[in-house]
XYZ file of C-alpha atoms in Angstrom:
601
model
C -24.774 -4.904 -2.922
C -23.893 -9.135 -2.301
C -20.478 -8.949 -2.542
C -17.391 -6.257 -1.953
C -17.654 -4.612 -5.198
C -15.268 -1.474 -3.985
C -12.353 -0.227 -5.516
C -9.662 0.919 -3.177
C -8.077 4.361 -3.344
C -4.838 5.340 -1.105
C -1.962 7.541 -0.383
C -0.154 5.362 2.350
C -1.547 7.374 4.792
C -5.140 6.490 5.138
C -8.014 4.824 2.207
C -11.197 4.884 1.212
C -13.217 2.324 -0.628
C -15.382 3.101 -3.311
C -18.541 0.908 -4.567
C -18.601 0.258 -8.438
C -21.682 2.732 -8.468
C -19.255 5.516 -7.222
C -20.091 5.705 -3.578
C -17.375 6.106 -0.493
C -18.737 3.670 1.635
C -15.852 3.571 3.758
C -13.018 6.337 4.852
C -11.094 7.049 7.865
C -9.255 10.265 8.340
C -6.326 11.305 9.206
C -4.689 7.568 9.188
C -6.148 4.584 8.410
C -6.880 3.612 11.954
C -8.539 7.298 12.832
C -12.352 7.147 13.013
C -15.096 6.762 10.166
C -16.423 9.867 8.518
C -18.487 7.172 6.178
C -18.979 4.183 7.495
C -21.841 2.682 5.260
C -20.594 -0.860 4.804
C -20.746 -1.085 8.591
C -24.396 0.423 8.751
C -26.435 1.370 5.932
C -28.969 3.854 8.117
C -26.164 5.877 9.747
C -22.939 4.806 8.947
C -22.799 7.575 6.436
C -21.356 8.214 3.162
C -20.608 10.179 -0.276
C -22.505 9.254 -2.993
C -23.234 10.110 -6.934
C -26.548 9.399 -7.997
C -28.004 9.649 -11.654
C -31.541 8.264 -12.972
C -31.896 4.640 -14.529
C -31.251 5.722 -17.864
C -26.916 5.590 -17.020
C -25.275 2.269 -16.761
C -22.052 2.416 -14.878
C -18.814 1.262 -15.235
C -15.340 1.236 -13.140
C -11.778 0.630 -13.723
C -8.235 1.717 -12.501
C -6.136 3.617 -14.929
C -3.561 1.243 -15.881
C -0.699 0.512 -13.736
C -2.274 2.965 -10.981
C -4.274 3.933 -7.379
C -6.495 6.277 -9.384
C -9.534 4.686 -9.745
C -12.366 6.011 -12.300
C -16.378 5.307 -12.509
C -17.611 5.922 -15.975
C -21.201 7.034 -16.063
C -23.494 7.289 -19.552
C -26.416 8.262 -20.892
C -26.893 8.378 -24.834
C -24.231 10.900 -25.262
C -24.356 12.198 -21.549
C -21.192 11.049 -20.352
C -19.025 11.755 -17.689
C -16.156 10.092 -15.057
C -15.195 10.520 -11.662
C -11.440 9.609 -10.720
C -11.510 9.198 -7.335
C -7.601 9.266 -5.954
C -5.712 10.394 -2.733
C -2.855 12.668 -3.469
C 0.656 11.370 -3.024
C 3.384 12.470 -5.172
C 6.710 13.203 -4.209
C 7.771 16.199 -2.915
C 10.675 19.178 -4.786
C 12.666 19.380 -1.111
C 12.628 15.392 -1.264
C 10.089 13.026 1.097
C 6.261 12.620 -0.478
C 2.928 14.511 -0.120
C 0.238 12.528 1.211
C -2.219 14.879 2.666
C -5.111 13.661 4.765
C -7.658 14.225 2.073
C -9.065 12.562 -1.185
C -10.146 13.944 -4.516
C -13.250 13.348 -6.671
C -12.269 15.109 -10.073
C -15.197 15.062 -12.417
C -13.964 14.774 -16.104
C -16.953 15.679 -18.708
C -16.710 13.489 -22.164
C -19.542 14.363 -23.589
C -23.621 15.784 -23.814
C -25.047 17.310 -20.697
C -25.209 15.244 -17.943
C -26.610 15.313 -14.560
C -26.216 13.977 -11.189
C -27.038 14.647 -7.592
C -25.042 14.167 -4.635
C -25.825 12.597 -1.172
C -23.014 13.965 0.784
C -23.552 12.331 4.345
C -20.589 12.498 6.786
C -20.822 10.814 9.936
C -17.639 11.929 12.265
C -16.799 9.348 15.060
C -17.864 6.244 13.648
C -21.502 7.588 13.605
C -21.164 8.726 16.928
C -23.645 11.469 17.826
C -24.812 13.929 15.479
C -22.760 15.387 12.569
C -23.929 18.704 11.671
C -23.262 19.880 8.197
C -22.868 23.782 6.815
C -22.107 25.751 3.755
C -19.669 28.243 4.305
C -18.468 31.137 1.932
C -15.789 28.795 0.505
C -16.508 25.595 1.711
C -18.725 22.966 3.304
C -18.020 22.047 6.879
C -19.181 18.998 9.137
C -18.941 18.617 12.887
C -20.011 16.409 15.403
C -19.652 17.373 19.414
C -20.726 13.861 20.315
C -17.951 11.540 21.967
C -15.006 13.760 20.839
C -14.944 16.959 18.689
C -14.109 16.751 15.280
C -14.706 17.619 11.748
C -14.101 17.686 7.545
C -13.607 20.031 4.769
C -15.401 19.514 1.767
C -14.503 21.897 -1.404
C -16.482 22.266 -5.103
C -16.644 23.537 -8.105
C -19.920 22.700 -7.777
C -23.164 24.474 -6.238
C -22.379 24.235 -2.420
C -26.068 24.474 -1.526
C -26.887 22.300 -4.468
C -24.193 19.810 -3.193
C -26.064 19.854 0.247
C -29.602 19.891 -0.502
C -29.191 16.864 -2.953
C -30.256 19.335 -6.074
C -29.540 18.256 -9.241
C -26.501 19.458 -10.949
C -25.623 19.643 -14.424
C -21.874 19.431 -15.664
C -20.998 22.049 -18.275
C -16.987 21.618 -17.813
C -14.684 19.639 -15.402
C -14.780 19.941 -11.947
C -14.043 18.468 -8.312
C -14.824 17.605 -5.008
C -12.277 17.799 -2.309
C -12.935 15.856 1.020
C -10.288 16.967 3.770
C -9.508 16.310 7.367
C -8.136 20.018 7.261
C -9.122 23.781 6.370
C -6.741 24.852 2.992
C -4.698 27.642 3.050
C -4.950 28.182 -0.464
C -8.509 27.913 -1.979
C -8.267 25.075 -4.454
C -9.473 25.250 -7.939
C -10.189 22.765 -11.496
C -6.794 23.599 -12.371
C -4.966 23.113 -8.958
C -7.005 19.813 -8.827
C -5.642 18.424 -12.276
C -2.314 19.110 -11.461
C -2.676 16.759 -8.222
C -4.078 14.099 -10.371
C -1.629 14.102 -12.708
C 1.016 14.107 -10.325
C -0.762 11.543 -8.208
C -1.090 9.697 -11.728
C 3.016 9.778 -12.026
C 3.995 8.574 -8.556
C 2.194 5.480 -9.259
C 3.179 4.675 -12.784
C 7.061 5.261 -11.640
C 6.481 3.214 -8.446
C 4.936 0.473 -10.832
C 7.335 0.789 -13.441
C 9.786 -1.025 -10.872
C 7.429 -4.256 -10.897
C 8.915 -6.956 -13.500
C 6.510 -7.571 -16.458
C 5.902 -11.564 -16.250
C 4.722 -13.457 -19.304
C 1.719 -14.755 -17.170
C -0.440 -13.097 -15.013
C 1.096 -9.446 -15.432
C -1.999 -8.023 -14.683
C -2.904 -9.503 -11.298
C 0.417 -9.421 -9.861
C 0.538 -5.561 -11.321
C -2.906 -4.772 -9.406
C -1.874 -6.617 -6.552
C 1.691 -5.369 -5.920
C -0.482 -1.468 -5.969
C -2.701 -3.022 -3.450
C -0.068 -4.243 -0.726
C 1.473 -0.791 -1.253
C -1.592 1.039 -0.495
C -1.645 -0.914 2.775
C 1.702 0.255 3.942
C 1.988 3.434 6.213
C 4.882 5.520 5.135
C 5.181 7.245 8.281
C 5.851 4.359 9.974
C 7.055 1.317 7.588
C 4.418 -0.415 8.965
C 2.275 -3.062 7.032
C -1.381 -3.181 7.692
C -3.275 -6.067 7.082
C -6.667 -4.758 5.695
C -7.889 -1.525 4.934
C -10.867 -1.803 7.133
C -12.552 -3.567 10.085
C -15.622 -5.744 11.541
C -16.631 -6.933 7.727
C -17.563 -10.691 8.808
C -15.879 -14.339 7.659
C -19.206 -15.563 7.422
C -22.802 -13.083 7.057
C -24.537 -13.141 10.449
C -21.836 -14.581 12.438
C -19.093 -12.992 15.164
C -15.718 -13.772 13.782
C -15.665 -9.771 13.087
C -12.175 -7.979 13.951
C -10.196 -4.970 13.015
C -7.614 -5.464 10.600
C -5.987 -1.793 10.551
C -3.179 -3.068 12.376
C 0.480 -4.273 11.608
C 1.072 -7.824 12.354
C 4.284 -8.733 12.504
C 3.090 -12.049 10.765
C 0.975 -10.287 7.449
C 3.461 -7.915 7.143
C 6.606 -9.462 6.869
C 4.567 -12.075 4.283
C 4.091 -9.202 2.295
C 7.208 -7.229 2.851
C 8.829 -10.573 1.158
C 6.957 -10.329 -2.245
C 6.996 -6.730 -2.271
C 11.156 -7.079 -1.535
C 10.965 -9.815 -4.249
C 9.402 -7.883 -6.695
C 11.942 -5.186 -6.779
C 10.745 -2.148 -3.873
C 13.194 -2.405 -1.873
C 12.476 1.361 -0.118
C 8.913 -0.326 1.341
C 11.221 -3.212 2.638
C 13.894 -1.201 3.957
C 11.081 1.228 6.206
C 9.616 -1.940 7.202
C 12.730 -3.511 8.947
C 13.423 -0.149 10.501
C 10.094 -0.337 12.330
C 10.789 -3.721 13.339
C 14.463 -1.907 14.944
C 12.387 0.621 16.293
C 10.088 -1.432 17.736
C 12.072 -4.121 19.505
C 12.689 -3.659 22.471
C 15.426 -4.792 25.137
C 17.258 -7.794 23.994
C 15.557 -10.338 25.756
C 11.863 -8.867 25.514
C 9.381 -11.027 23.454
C 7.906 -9.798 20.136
C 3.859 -8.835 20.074
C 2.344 -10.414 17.161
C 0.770 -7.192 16.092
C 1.169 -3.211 17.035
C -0.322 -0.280 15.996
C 0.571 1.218 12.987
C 2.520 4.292 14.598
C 3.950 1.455 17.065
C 1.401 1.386 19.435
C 1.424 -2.022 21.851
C -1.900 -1.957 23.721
C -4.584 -2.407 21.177
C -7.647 -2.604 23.736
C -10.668 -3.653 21.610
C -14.344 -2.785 22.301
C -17.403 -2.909 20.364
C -19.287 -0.097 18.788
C -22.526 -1.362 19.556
C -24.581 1.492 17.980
C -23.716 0.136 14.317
C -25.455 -2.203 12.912
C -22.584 -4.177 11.563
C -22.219 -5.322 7.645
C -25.399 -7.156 6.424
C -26.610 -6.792 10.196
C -23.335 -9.091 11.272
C -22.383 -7.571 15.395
C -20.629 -6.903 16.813
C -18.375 -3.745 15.181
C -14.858 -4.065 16.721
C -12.157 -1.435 16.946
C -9.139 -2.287 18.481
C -7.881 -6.229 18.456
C -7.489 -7.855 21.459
C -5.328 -10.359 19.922
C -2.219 -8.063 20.491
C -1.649 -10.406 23.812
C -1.588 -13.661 22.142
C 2.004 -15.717 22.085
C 2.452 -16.797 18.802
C 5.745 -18.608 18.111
C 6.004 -18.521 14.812
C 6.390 -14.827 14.308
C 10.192 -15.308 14.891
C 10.605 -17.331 12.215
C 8.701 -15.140 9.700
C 10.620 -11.899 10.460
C 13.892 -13.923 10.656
C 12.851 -14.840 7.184
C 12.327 -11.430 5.913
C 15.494 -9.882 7.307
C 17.700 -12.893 5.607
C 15.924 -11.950 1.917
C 16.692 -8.565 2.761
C 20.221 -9.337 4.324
C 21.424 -11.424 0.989
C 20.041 -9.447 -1.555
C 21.593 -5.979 -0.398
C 24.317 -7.085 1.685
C 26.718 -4.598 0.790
C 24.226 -1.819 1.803
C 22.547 -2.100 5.127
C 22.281 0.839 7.080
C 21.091 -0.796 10.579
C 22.915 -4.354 9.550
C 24.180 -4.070 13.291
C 20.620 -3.326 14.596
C 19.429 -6.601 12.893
C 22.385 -8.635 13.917
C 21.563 -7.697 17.267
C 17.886 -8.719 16.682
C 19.104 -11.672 15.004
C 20.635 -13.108 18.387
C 17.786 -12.032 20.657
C 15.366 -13.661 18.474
C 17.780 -17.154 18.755
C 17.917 -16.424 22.486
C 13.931 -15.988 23.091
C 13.370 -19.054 20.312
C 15.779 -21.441 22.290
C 14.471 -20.874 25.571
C 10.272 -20.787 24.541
C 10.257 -23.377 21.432
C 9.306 -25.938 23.276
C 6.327 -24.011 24.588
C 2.557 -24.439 23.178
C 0.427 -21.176 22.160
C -2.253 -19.611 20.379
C -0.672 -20.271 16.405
C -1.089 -18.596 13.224
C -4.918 -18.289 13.480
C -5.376 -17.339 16.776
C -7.065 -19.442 18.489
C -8.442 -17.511 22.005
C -9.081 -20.811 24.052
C -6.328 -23.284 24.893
C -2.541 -23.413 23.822
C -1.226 -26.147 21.808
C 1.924 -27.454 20.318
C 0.772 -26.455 16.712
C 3.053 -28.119 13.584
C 3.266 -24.438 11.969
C 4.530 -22.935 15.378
C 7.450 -25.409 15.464
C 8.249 -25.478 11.967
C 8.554 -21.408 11.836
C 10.845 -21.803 15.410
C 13.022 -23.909 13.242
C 12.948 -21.322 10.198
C 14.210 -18.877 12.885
C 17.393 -20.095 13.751
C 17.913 -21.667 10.244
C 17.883 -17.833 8.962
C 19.684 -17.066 11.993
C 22.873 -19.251 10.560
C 22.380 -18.154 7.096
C 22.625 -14.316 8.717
C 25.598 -15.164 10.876
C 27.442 -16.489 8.047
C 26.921 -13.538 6.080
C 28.004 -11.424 8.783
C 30.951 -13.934 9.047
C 29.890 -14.384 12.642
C 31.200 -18.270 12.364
C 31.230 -18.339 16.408
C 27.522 -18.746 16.695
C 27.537 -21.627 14.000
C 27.829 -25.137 16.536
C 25.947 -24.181 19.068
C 23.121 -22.521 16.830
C 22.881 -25.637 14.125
C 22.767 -27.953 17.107
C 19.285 -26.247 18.125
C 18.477 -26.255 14.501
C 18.484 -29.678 14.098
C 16.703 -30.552 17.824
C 13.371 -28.495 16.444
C 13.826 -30.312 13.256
C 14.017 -33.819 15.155
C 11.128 -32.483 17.200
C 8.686 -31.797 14.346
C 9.599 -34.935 12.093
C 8.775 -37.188 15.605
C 5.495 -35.130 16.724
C 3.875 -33.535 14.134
C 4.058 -36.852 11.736
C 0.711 -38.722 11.960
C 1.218 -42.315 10.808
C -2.604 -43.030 10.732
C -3.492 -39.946 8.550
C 0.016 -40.176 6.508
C 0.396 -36.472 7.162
C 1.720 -33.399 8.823
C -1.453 -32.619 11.293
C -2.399 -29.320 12.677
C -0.653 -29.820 16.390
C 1.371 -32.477 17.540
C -0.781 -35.686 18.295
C -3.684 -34.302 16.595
C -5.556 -36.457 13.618
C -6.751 -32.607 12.023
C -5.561 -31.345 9.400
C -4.495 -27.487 9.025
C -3.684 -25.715 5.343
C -0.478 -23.840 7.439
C 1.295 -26.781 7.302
C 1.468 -26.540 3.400
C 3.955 -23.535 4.423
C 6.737 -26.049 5.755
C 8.192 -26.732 2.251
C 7.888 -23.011 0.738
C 9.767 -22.568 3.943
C 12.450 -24.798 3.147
C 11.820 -27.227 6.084
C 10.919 -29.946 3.777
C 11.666 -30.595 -0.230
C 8.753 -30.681 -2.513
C 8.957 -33.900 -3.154
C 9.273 -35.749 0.188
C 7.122 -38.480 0.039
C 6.070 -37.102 3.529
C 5.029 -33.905 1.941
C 3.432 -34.938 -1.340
C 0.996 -36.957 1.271
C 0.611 -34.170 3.367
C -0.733 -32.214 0.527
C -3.214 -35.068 -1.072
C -4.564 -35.800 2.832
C -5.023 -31.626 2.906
C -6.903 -31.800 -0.147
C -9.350 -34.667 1.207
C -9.862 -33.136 3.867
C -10.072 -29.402 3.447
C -10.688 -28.818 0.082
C -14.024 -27.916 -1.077
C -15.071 -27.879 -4.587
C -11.415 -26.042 -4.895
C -11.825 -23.884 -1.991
C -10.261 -24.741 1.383
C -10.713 -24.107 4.837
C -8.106 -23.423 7.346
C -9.011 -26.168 9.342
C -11.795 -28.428 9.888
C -11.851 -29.340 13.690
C -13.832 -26.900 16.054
C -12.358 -23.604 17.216
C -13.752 -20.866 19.433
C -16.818 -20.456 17.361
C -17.526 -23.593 15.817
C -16.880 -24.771 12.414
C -16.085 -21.984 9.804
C -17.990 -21.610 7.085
C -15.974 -19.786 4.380
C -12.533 -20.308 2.886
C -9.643 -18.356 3.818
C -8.308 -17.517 0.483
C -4.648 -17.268 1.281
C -4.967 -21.457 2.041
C -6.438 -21.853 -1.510
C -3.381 -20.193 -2.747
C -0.706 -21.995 -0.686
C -2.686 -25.550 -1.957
C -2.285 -24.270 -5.526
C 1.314 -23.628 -4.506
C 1.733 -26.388 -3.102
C 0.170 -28.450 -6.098
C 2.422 -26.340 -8.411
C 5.605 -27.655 -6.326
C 4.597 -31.601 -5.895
C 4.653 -31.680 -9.887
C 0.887 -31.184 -10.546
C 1.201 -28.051 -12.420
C -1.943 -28.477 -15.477
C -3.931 -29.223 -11.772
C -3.036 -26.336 -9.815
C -3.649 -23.971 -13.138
C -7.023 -24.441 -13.569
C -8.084 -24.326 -9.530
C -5.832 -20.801 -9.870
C -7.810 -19.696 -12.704
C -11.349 -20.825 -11.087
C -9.963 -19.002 -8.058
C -9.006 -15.143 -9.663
C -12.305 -15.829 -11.681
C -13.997 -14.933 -7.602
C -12.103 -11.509 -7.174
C -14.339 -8.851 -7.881
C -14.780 -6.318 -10.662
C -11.451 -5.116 -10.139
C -9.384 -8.116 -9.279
C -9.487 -7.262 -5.559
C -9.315 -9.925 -2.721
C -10.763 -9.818 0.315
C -9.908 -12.265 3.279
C -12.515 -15.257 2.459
C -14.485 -16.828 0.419
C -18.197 -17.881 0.975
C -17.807 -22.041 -0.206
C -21.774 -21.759 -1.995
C -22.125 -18.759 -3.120
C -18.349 -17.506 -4.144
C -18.983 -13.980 -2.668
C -16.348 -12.384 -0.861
C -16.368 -12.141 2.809
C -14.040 -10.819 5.756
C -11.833 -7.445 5.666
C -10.847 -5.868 2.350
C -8.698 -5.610 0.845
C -6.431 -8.054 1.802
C -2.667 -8.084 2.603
C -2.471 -12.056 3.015
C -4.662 -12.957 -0.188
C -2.777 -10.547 -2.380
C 0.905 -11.616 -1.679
C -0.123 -15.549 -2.007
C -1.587 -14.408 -5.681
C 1.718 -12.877 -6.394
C 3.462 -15.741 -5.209
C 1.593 -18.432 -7.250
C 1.599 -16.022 -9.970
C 4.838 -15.639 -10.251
C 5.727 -19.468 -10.193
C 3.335 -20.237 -12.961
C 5.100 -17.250 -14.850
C 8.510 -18.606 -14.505
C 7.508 -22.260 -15.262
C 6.354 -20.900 -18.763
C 9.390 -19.195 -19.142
C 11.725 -22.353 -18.234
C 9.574 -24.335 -20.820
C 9.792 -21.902 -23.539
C 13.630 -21.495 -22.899
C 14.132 -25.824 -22.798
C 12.131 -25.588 -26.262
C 14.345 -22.930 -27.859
C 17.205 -25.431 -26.538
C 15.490 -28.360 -28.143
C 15.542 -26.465 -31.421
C 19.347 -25.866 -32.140
């Protein structure tokens, strides 16, 4: 397989992926940050996995069911023809709250004919660690591994257990299942019992989707996308992860390789905006009460990025025994990134809580708990502004003044005022608009480049750096500023390639990257949409969903030559972007059609 062709499947608990041939290639249990039990796209010899195989003679095809998480692989043969919908139960519960069991489901629905498969049912507990052992019990099949730690899985079937295990082949005569859990069942389950939690399963999502707004453009990828940023939330905790898995490389062969099943404070509150924005205001709400849980004493500084059950030390180490995907080491868990100072995380959460602060104003359960936050996030950004650090892409080498860093400081304490005035907290005003305007002055007399006509990277640098296209959807700057509007052309010379752009050009830690970072391409298109080059920034949006896979699915780059997708998927960052330009290219169309009805009368 040459690019991520996976579907994702989820219950806001933990995920799986699933290749378009109908193999889990990839599943942690219990949570999304527990251990592998398949771990194939990490290792193809012994990461492990759970695969359906048929002979040459069935061509395969894969879809979501409209609107939802359950994902289903169509296989056929002449008039042999059967699907799998692979889901993870969530549905919400009689005594209120949601079932989301540590488990997933692989419900076998026969169409038509006789057909036949065979199963390669391969767990490897622990990341691959030591041996897993595999048995067939009286009414189930268990695994277990006594390698690093103890652990095992639960696998039930309708199916021919021994069959199942030997790799026999099996021939489907009605429906049936598979049922993969972290836990022994109480109750045995059955066809029947299995149905039921697929159609229930099939219900939560279509009401949870039936509070997205249909747009007149794009309804489909926004639709898919908005599913895909909710599978990446943890209910437990409100927190936002952002990617379902870890280690899968920016660039084959390389070492930019890190795990991505954490909540950063940055990613999340991105997405928690569009998600807010597009009418879920529940995932928003548990969101800012992790943030209230999570901070700390008053004047303690933010990490960029916890745990998703609020963990701060993240200590990262390498799980050399893997292979790594397409042979790419080293295979990270844990990110030791959770120690960087990034200043512009302030800025971004202050942004979130303001959207969330005006648009449900009149009901805000912990509106004193974020007032609170509000001023200790003032007090840390007035005394540490003027400070350098590692910025939005985490550089591990040297601290710098970076443009994006100073322009989010300032979107801090302008969200501050805009909170303080809705809390009628006028006191704060003078002293808070007089800092407001000192970053401003700061940025407008460092980050300005005269020679390159543009907003660079880090004050006194010549580079360029696709965060800065952020100042104006941030409201630091109006679209068209002359300032801007050359910002975005010298941007384009310089870090657009054949429609793709890189972060940045200049060297970081590990020399020059290779790949686009696909959340840039969508803030250029944005950013071409907002200068007044709308026909220009259609067609590179176009060219760019066109490199999604089968499924619409993003992952976090781009390769620039051959258009396959690289880095960890899916991806939080590259999904709420597509929203975001989607949405703008859906309202344009709806201001023109409205301005030609005017015409008319």
């Amino acid at each position: 397989m040459n690019n991520l062709d996976y579907g994702i499947i989820g219950n806001c608990r933990s995920a799986a992926l699933v290749s378009k041939e109908g193999s889990i290639d990839w599943c942690c249990l219990p949570e999304f940050d527990s251990s592998s039990l398949f771990a194939k796209l990490l290792d193809e010899n012994i990461g492990g996995s759970f695969e359906v195989l048929v002979d040459d003679s069935y061509t395969i095809e894969q879809r979501y069911k409209k609107h939802t998480a359950v994902l289903i692989t169509k296989f056929s043969s002449g008039d042999d023809v059967f699907e799998i919908r692979d889901f993870m139960p969530r549905y919400r519960k009689a005594g209120g709250g949601y079932n989301s069991p540590p488990e997933l489901i692989r419900y076998f629905k026969l169409l038509s004919g006789k057909p036949k498969f065979k199963v390669k049912y391969d767990p490897r507990l622990e990341y691959a660690h030591g041996e897993t052992k595999t048995y067939v019990k009286k009414n189930f099949i268990v695994s277990l591994t006594h390698g690093e730690k103890f652990d095992t899985c639960f696998l039930y079937t309708s199916f021919n257990k021994n069959a199942v295990v030997e790799g026999r082949e099996i021939e489907i005569k009605d429906d049936g299942f598979f049922l993969l859990g972290y836990n022994e069942k109480l109750f045995h389950p059955t066809v029947r019992k299995m149905y039921t939690e697929l159609e229930r399963t099939k219900v939560y999502w279509l009401n949870w989707s039936s509070k997205t707004p249909n747009y007149k453009k794009y309804n489909t990828e926004i639709s898919r996308s908005a599913i895909t940023l909710k599978l990446l939330t943890y209910d437990k905790s409100g927190a936002v992860l952002a990617a379902a898995t870890t280690s899968l490389p920016e660039t084959i062969g390389e070492v930019r390789n890190w795990d991505y099943r954490f909540c950063w404070i940055r990613d999340a509150s991105m997405a928690i905006k569009v998600i807010g924005e597009l009418g879920h205001r529940n995932v928003a709400k548990r969101y800012l009460q992790f943030i209230v849980d999570l901070i700390p004493d008053k004047d303690e500084k933010l990490q960029i990025m916890y745990g998703i059950n609020k963990e701060k030390k993240l200590t990262e180490r390498t799980l050399d025994h893997l292979s790594g995907y397409k042979d790419s080491k080293p295979v990270r868990i844990g990110n030791a990134a959770y120690k960087q100072r990034q200043n512009d995380i302030y800025g971004i959460l202050m942004d979130v809580i303001y959207e969330q602060l005006s648009k449900y104003s009149n009901d805000t359960e912990n509106g004193e708990d974020l007032w609170g936050i509000t001023k200790g996030i003032v007090w840390i950004v007035s005394h540490h502004w003027k400070e350098a650090d590692k910025g939005i892409w985490e550089f591990r080498t040297e601290d710098r003044h970076f443009t994006f860093s100073k322009v989010l400081c300032w979107v801090a304490i302008d969200r501050a005022i805009k909170v303080a005035r809705l809390f009628r907290k006028t006191h704060k005003l003078e002293k808070w608009t007089k800092l407001e305007q000192e970053i401003k002055n700061d940025i407008h007399a460092n980050a300005w480049n005269p020679d390159v006509n543009a907003f660079t990277q880090s004050y006194g640098s010549p580079d360029m750096d696709a965060s800065v296209l952020l100042m104006e959807s941030y409201g630091f700057i109006h679209a068209k500023d002359p300032k801007f509007v050359s910002t975005v052309h010298a941007i384009e010379r310089e870090l657009s390639n054949d429609g793709l752009l890189y972060r940045y050009k200049n060297e970081d830690d590990f020399g020059l990257p290779s790949s686009s970072f696909t959340i840039c391409t969508f803030w250029f298109i944005n950013s071409l949409f907002k200068i007044g080059e709308q026909e220009k920034a259609m067609k590179h949006f176009d060219k760019l969903l066109s490199y999604s896979n089968h499924l619409g699915l993003f992952s976090e780059d781009v390769d620039f030559k051959t258009k396959r997708l690289l880095g960890n998927f899916p991806q939080a960052y590259s999904h709420l972007a597509l929203i975001e330009c989607a949405i703008n290219f859906s309202r344009q169309e709806s201001e023109e059609q409205v301005l030609a009805s005017i015409s008319k009368l």
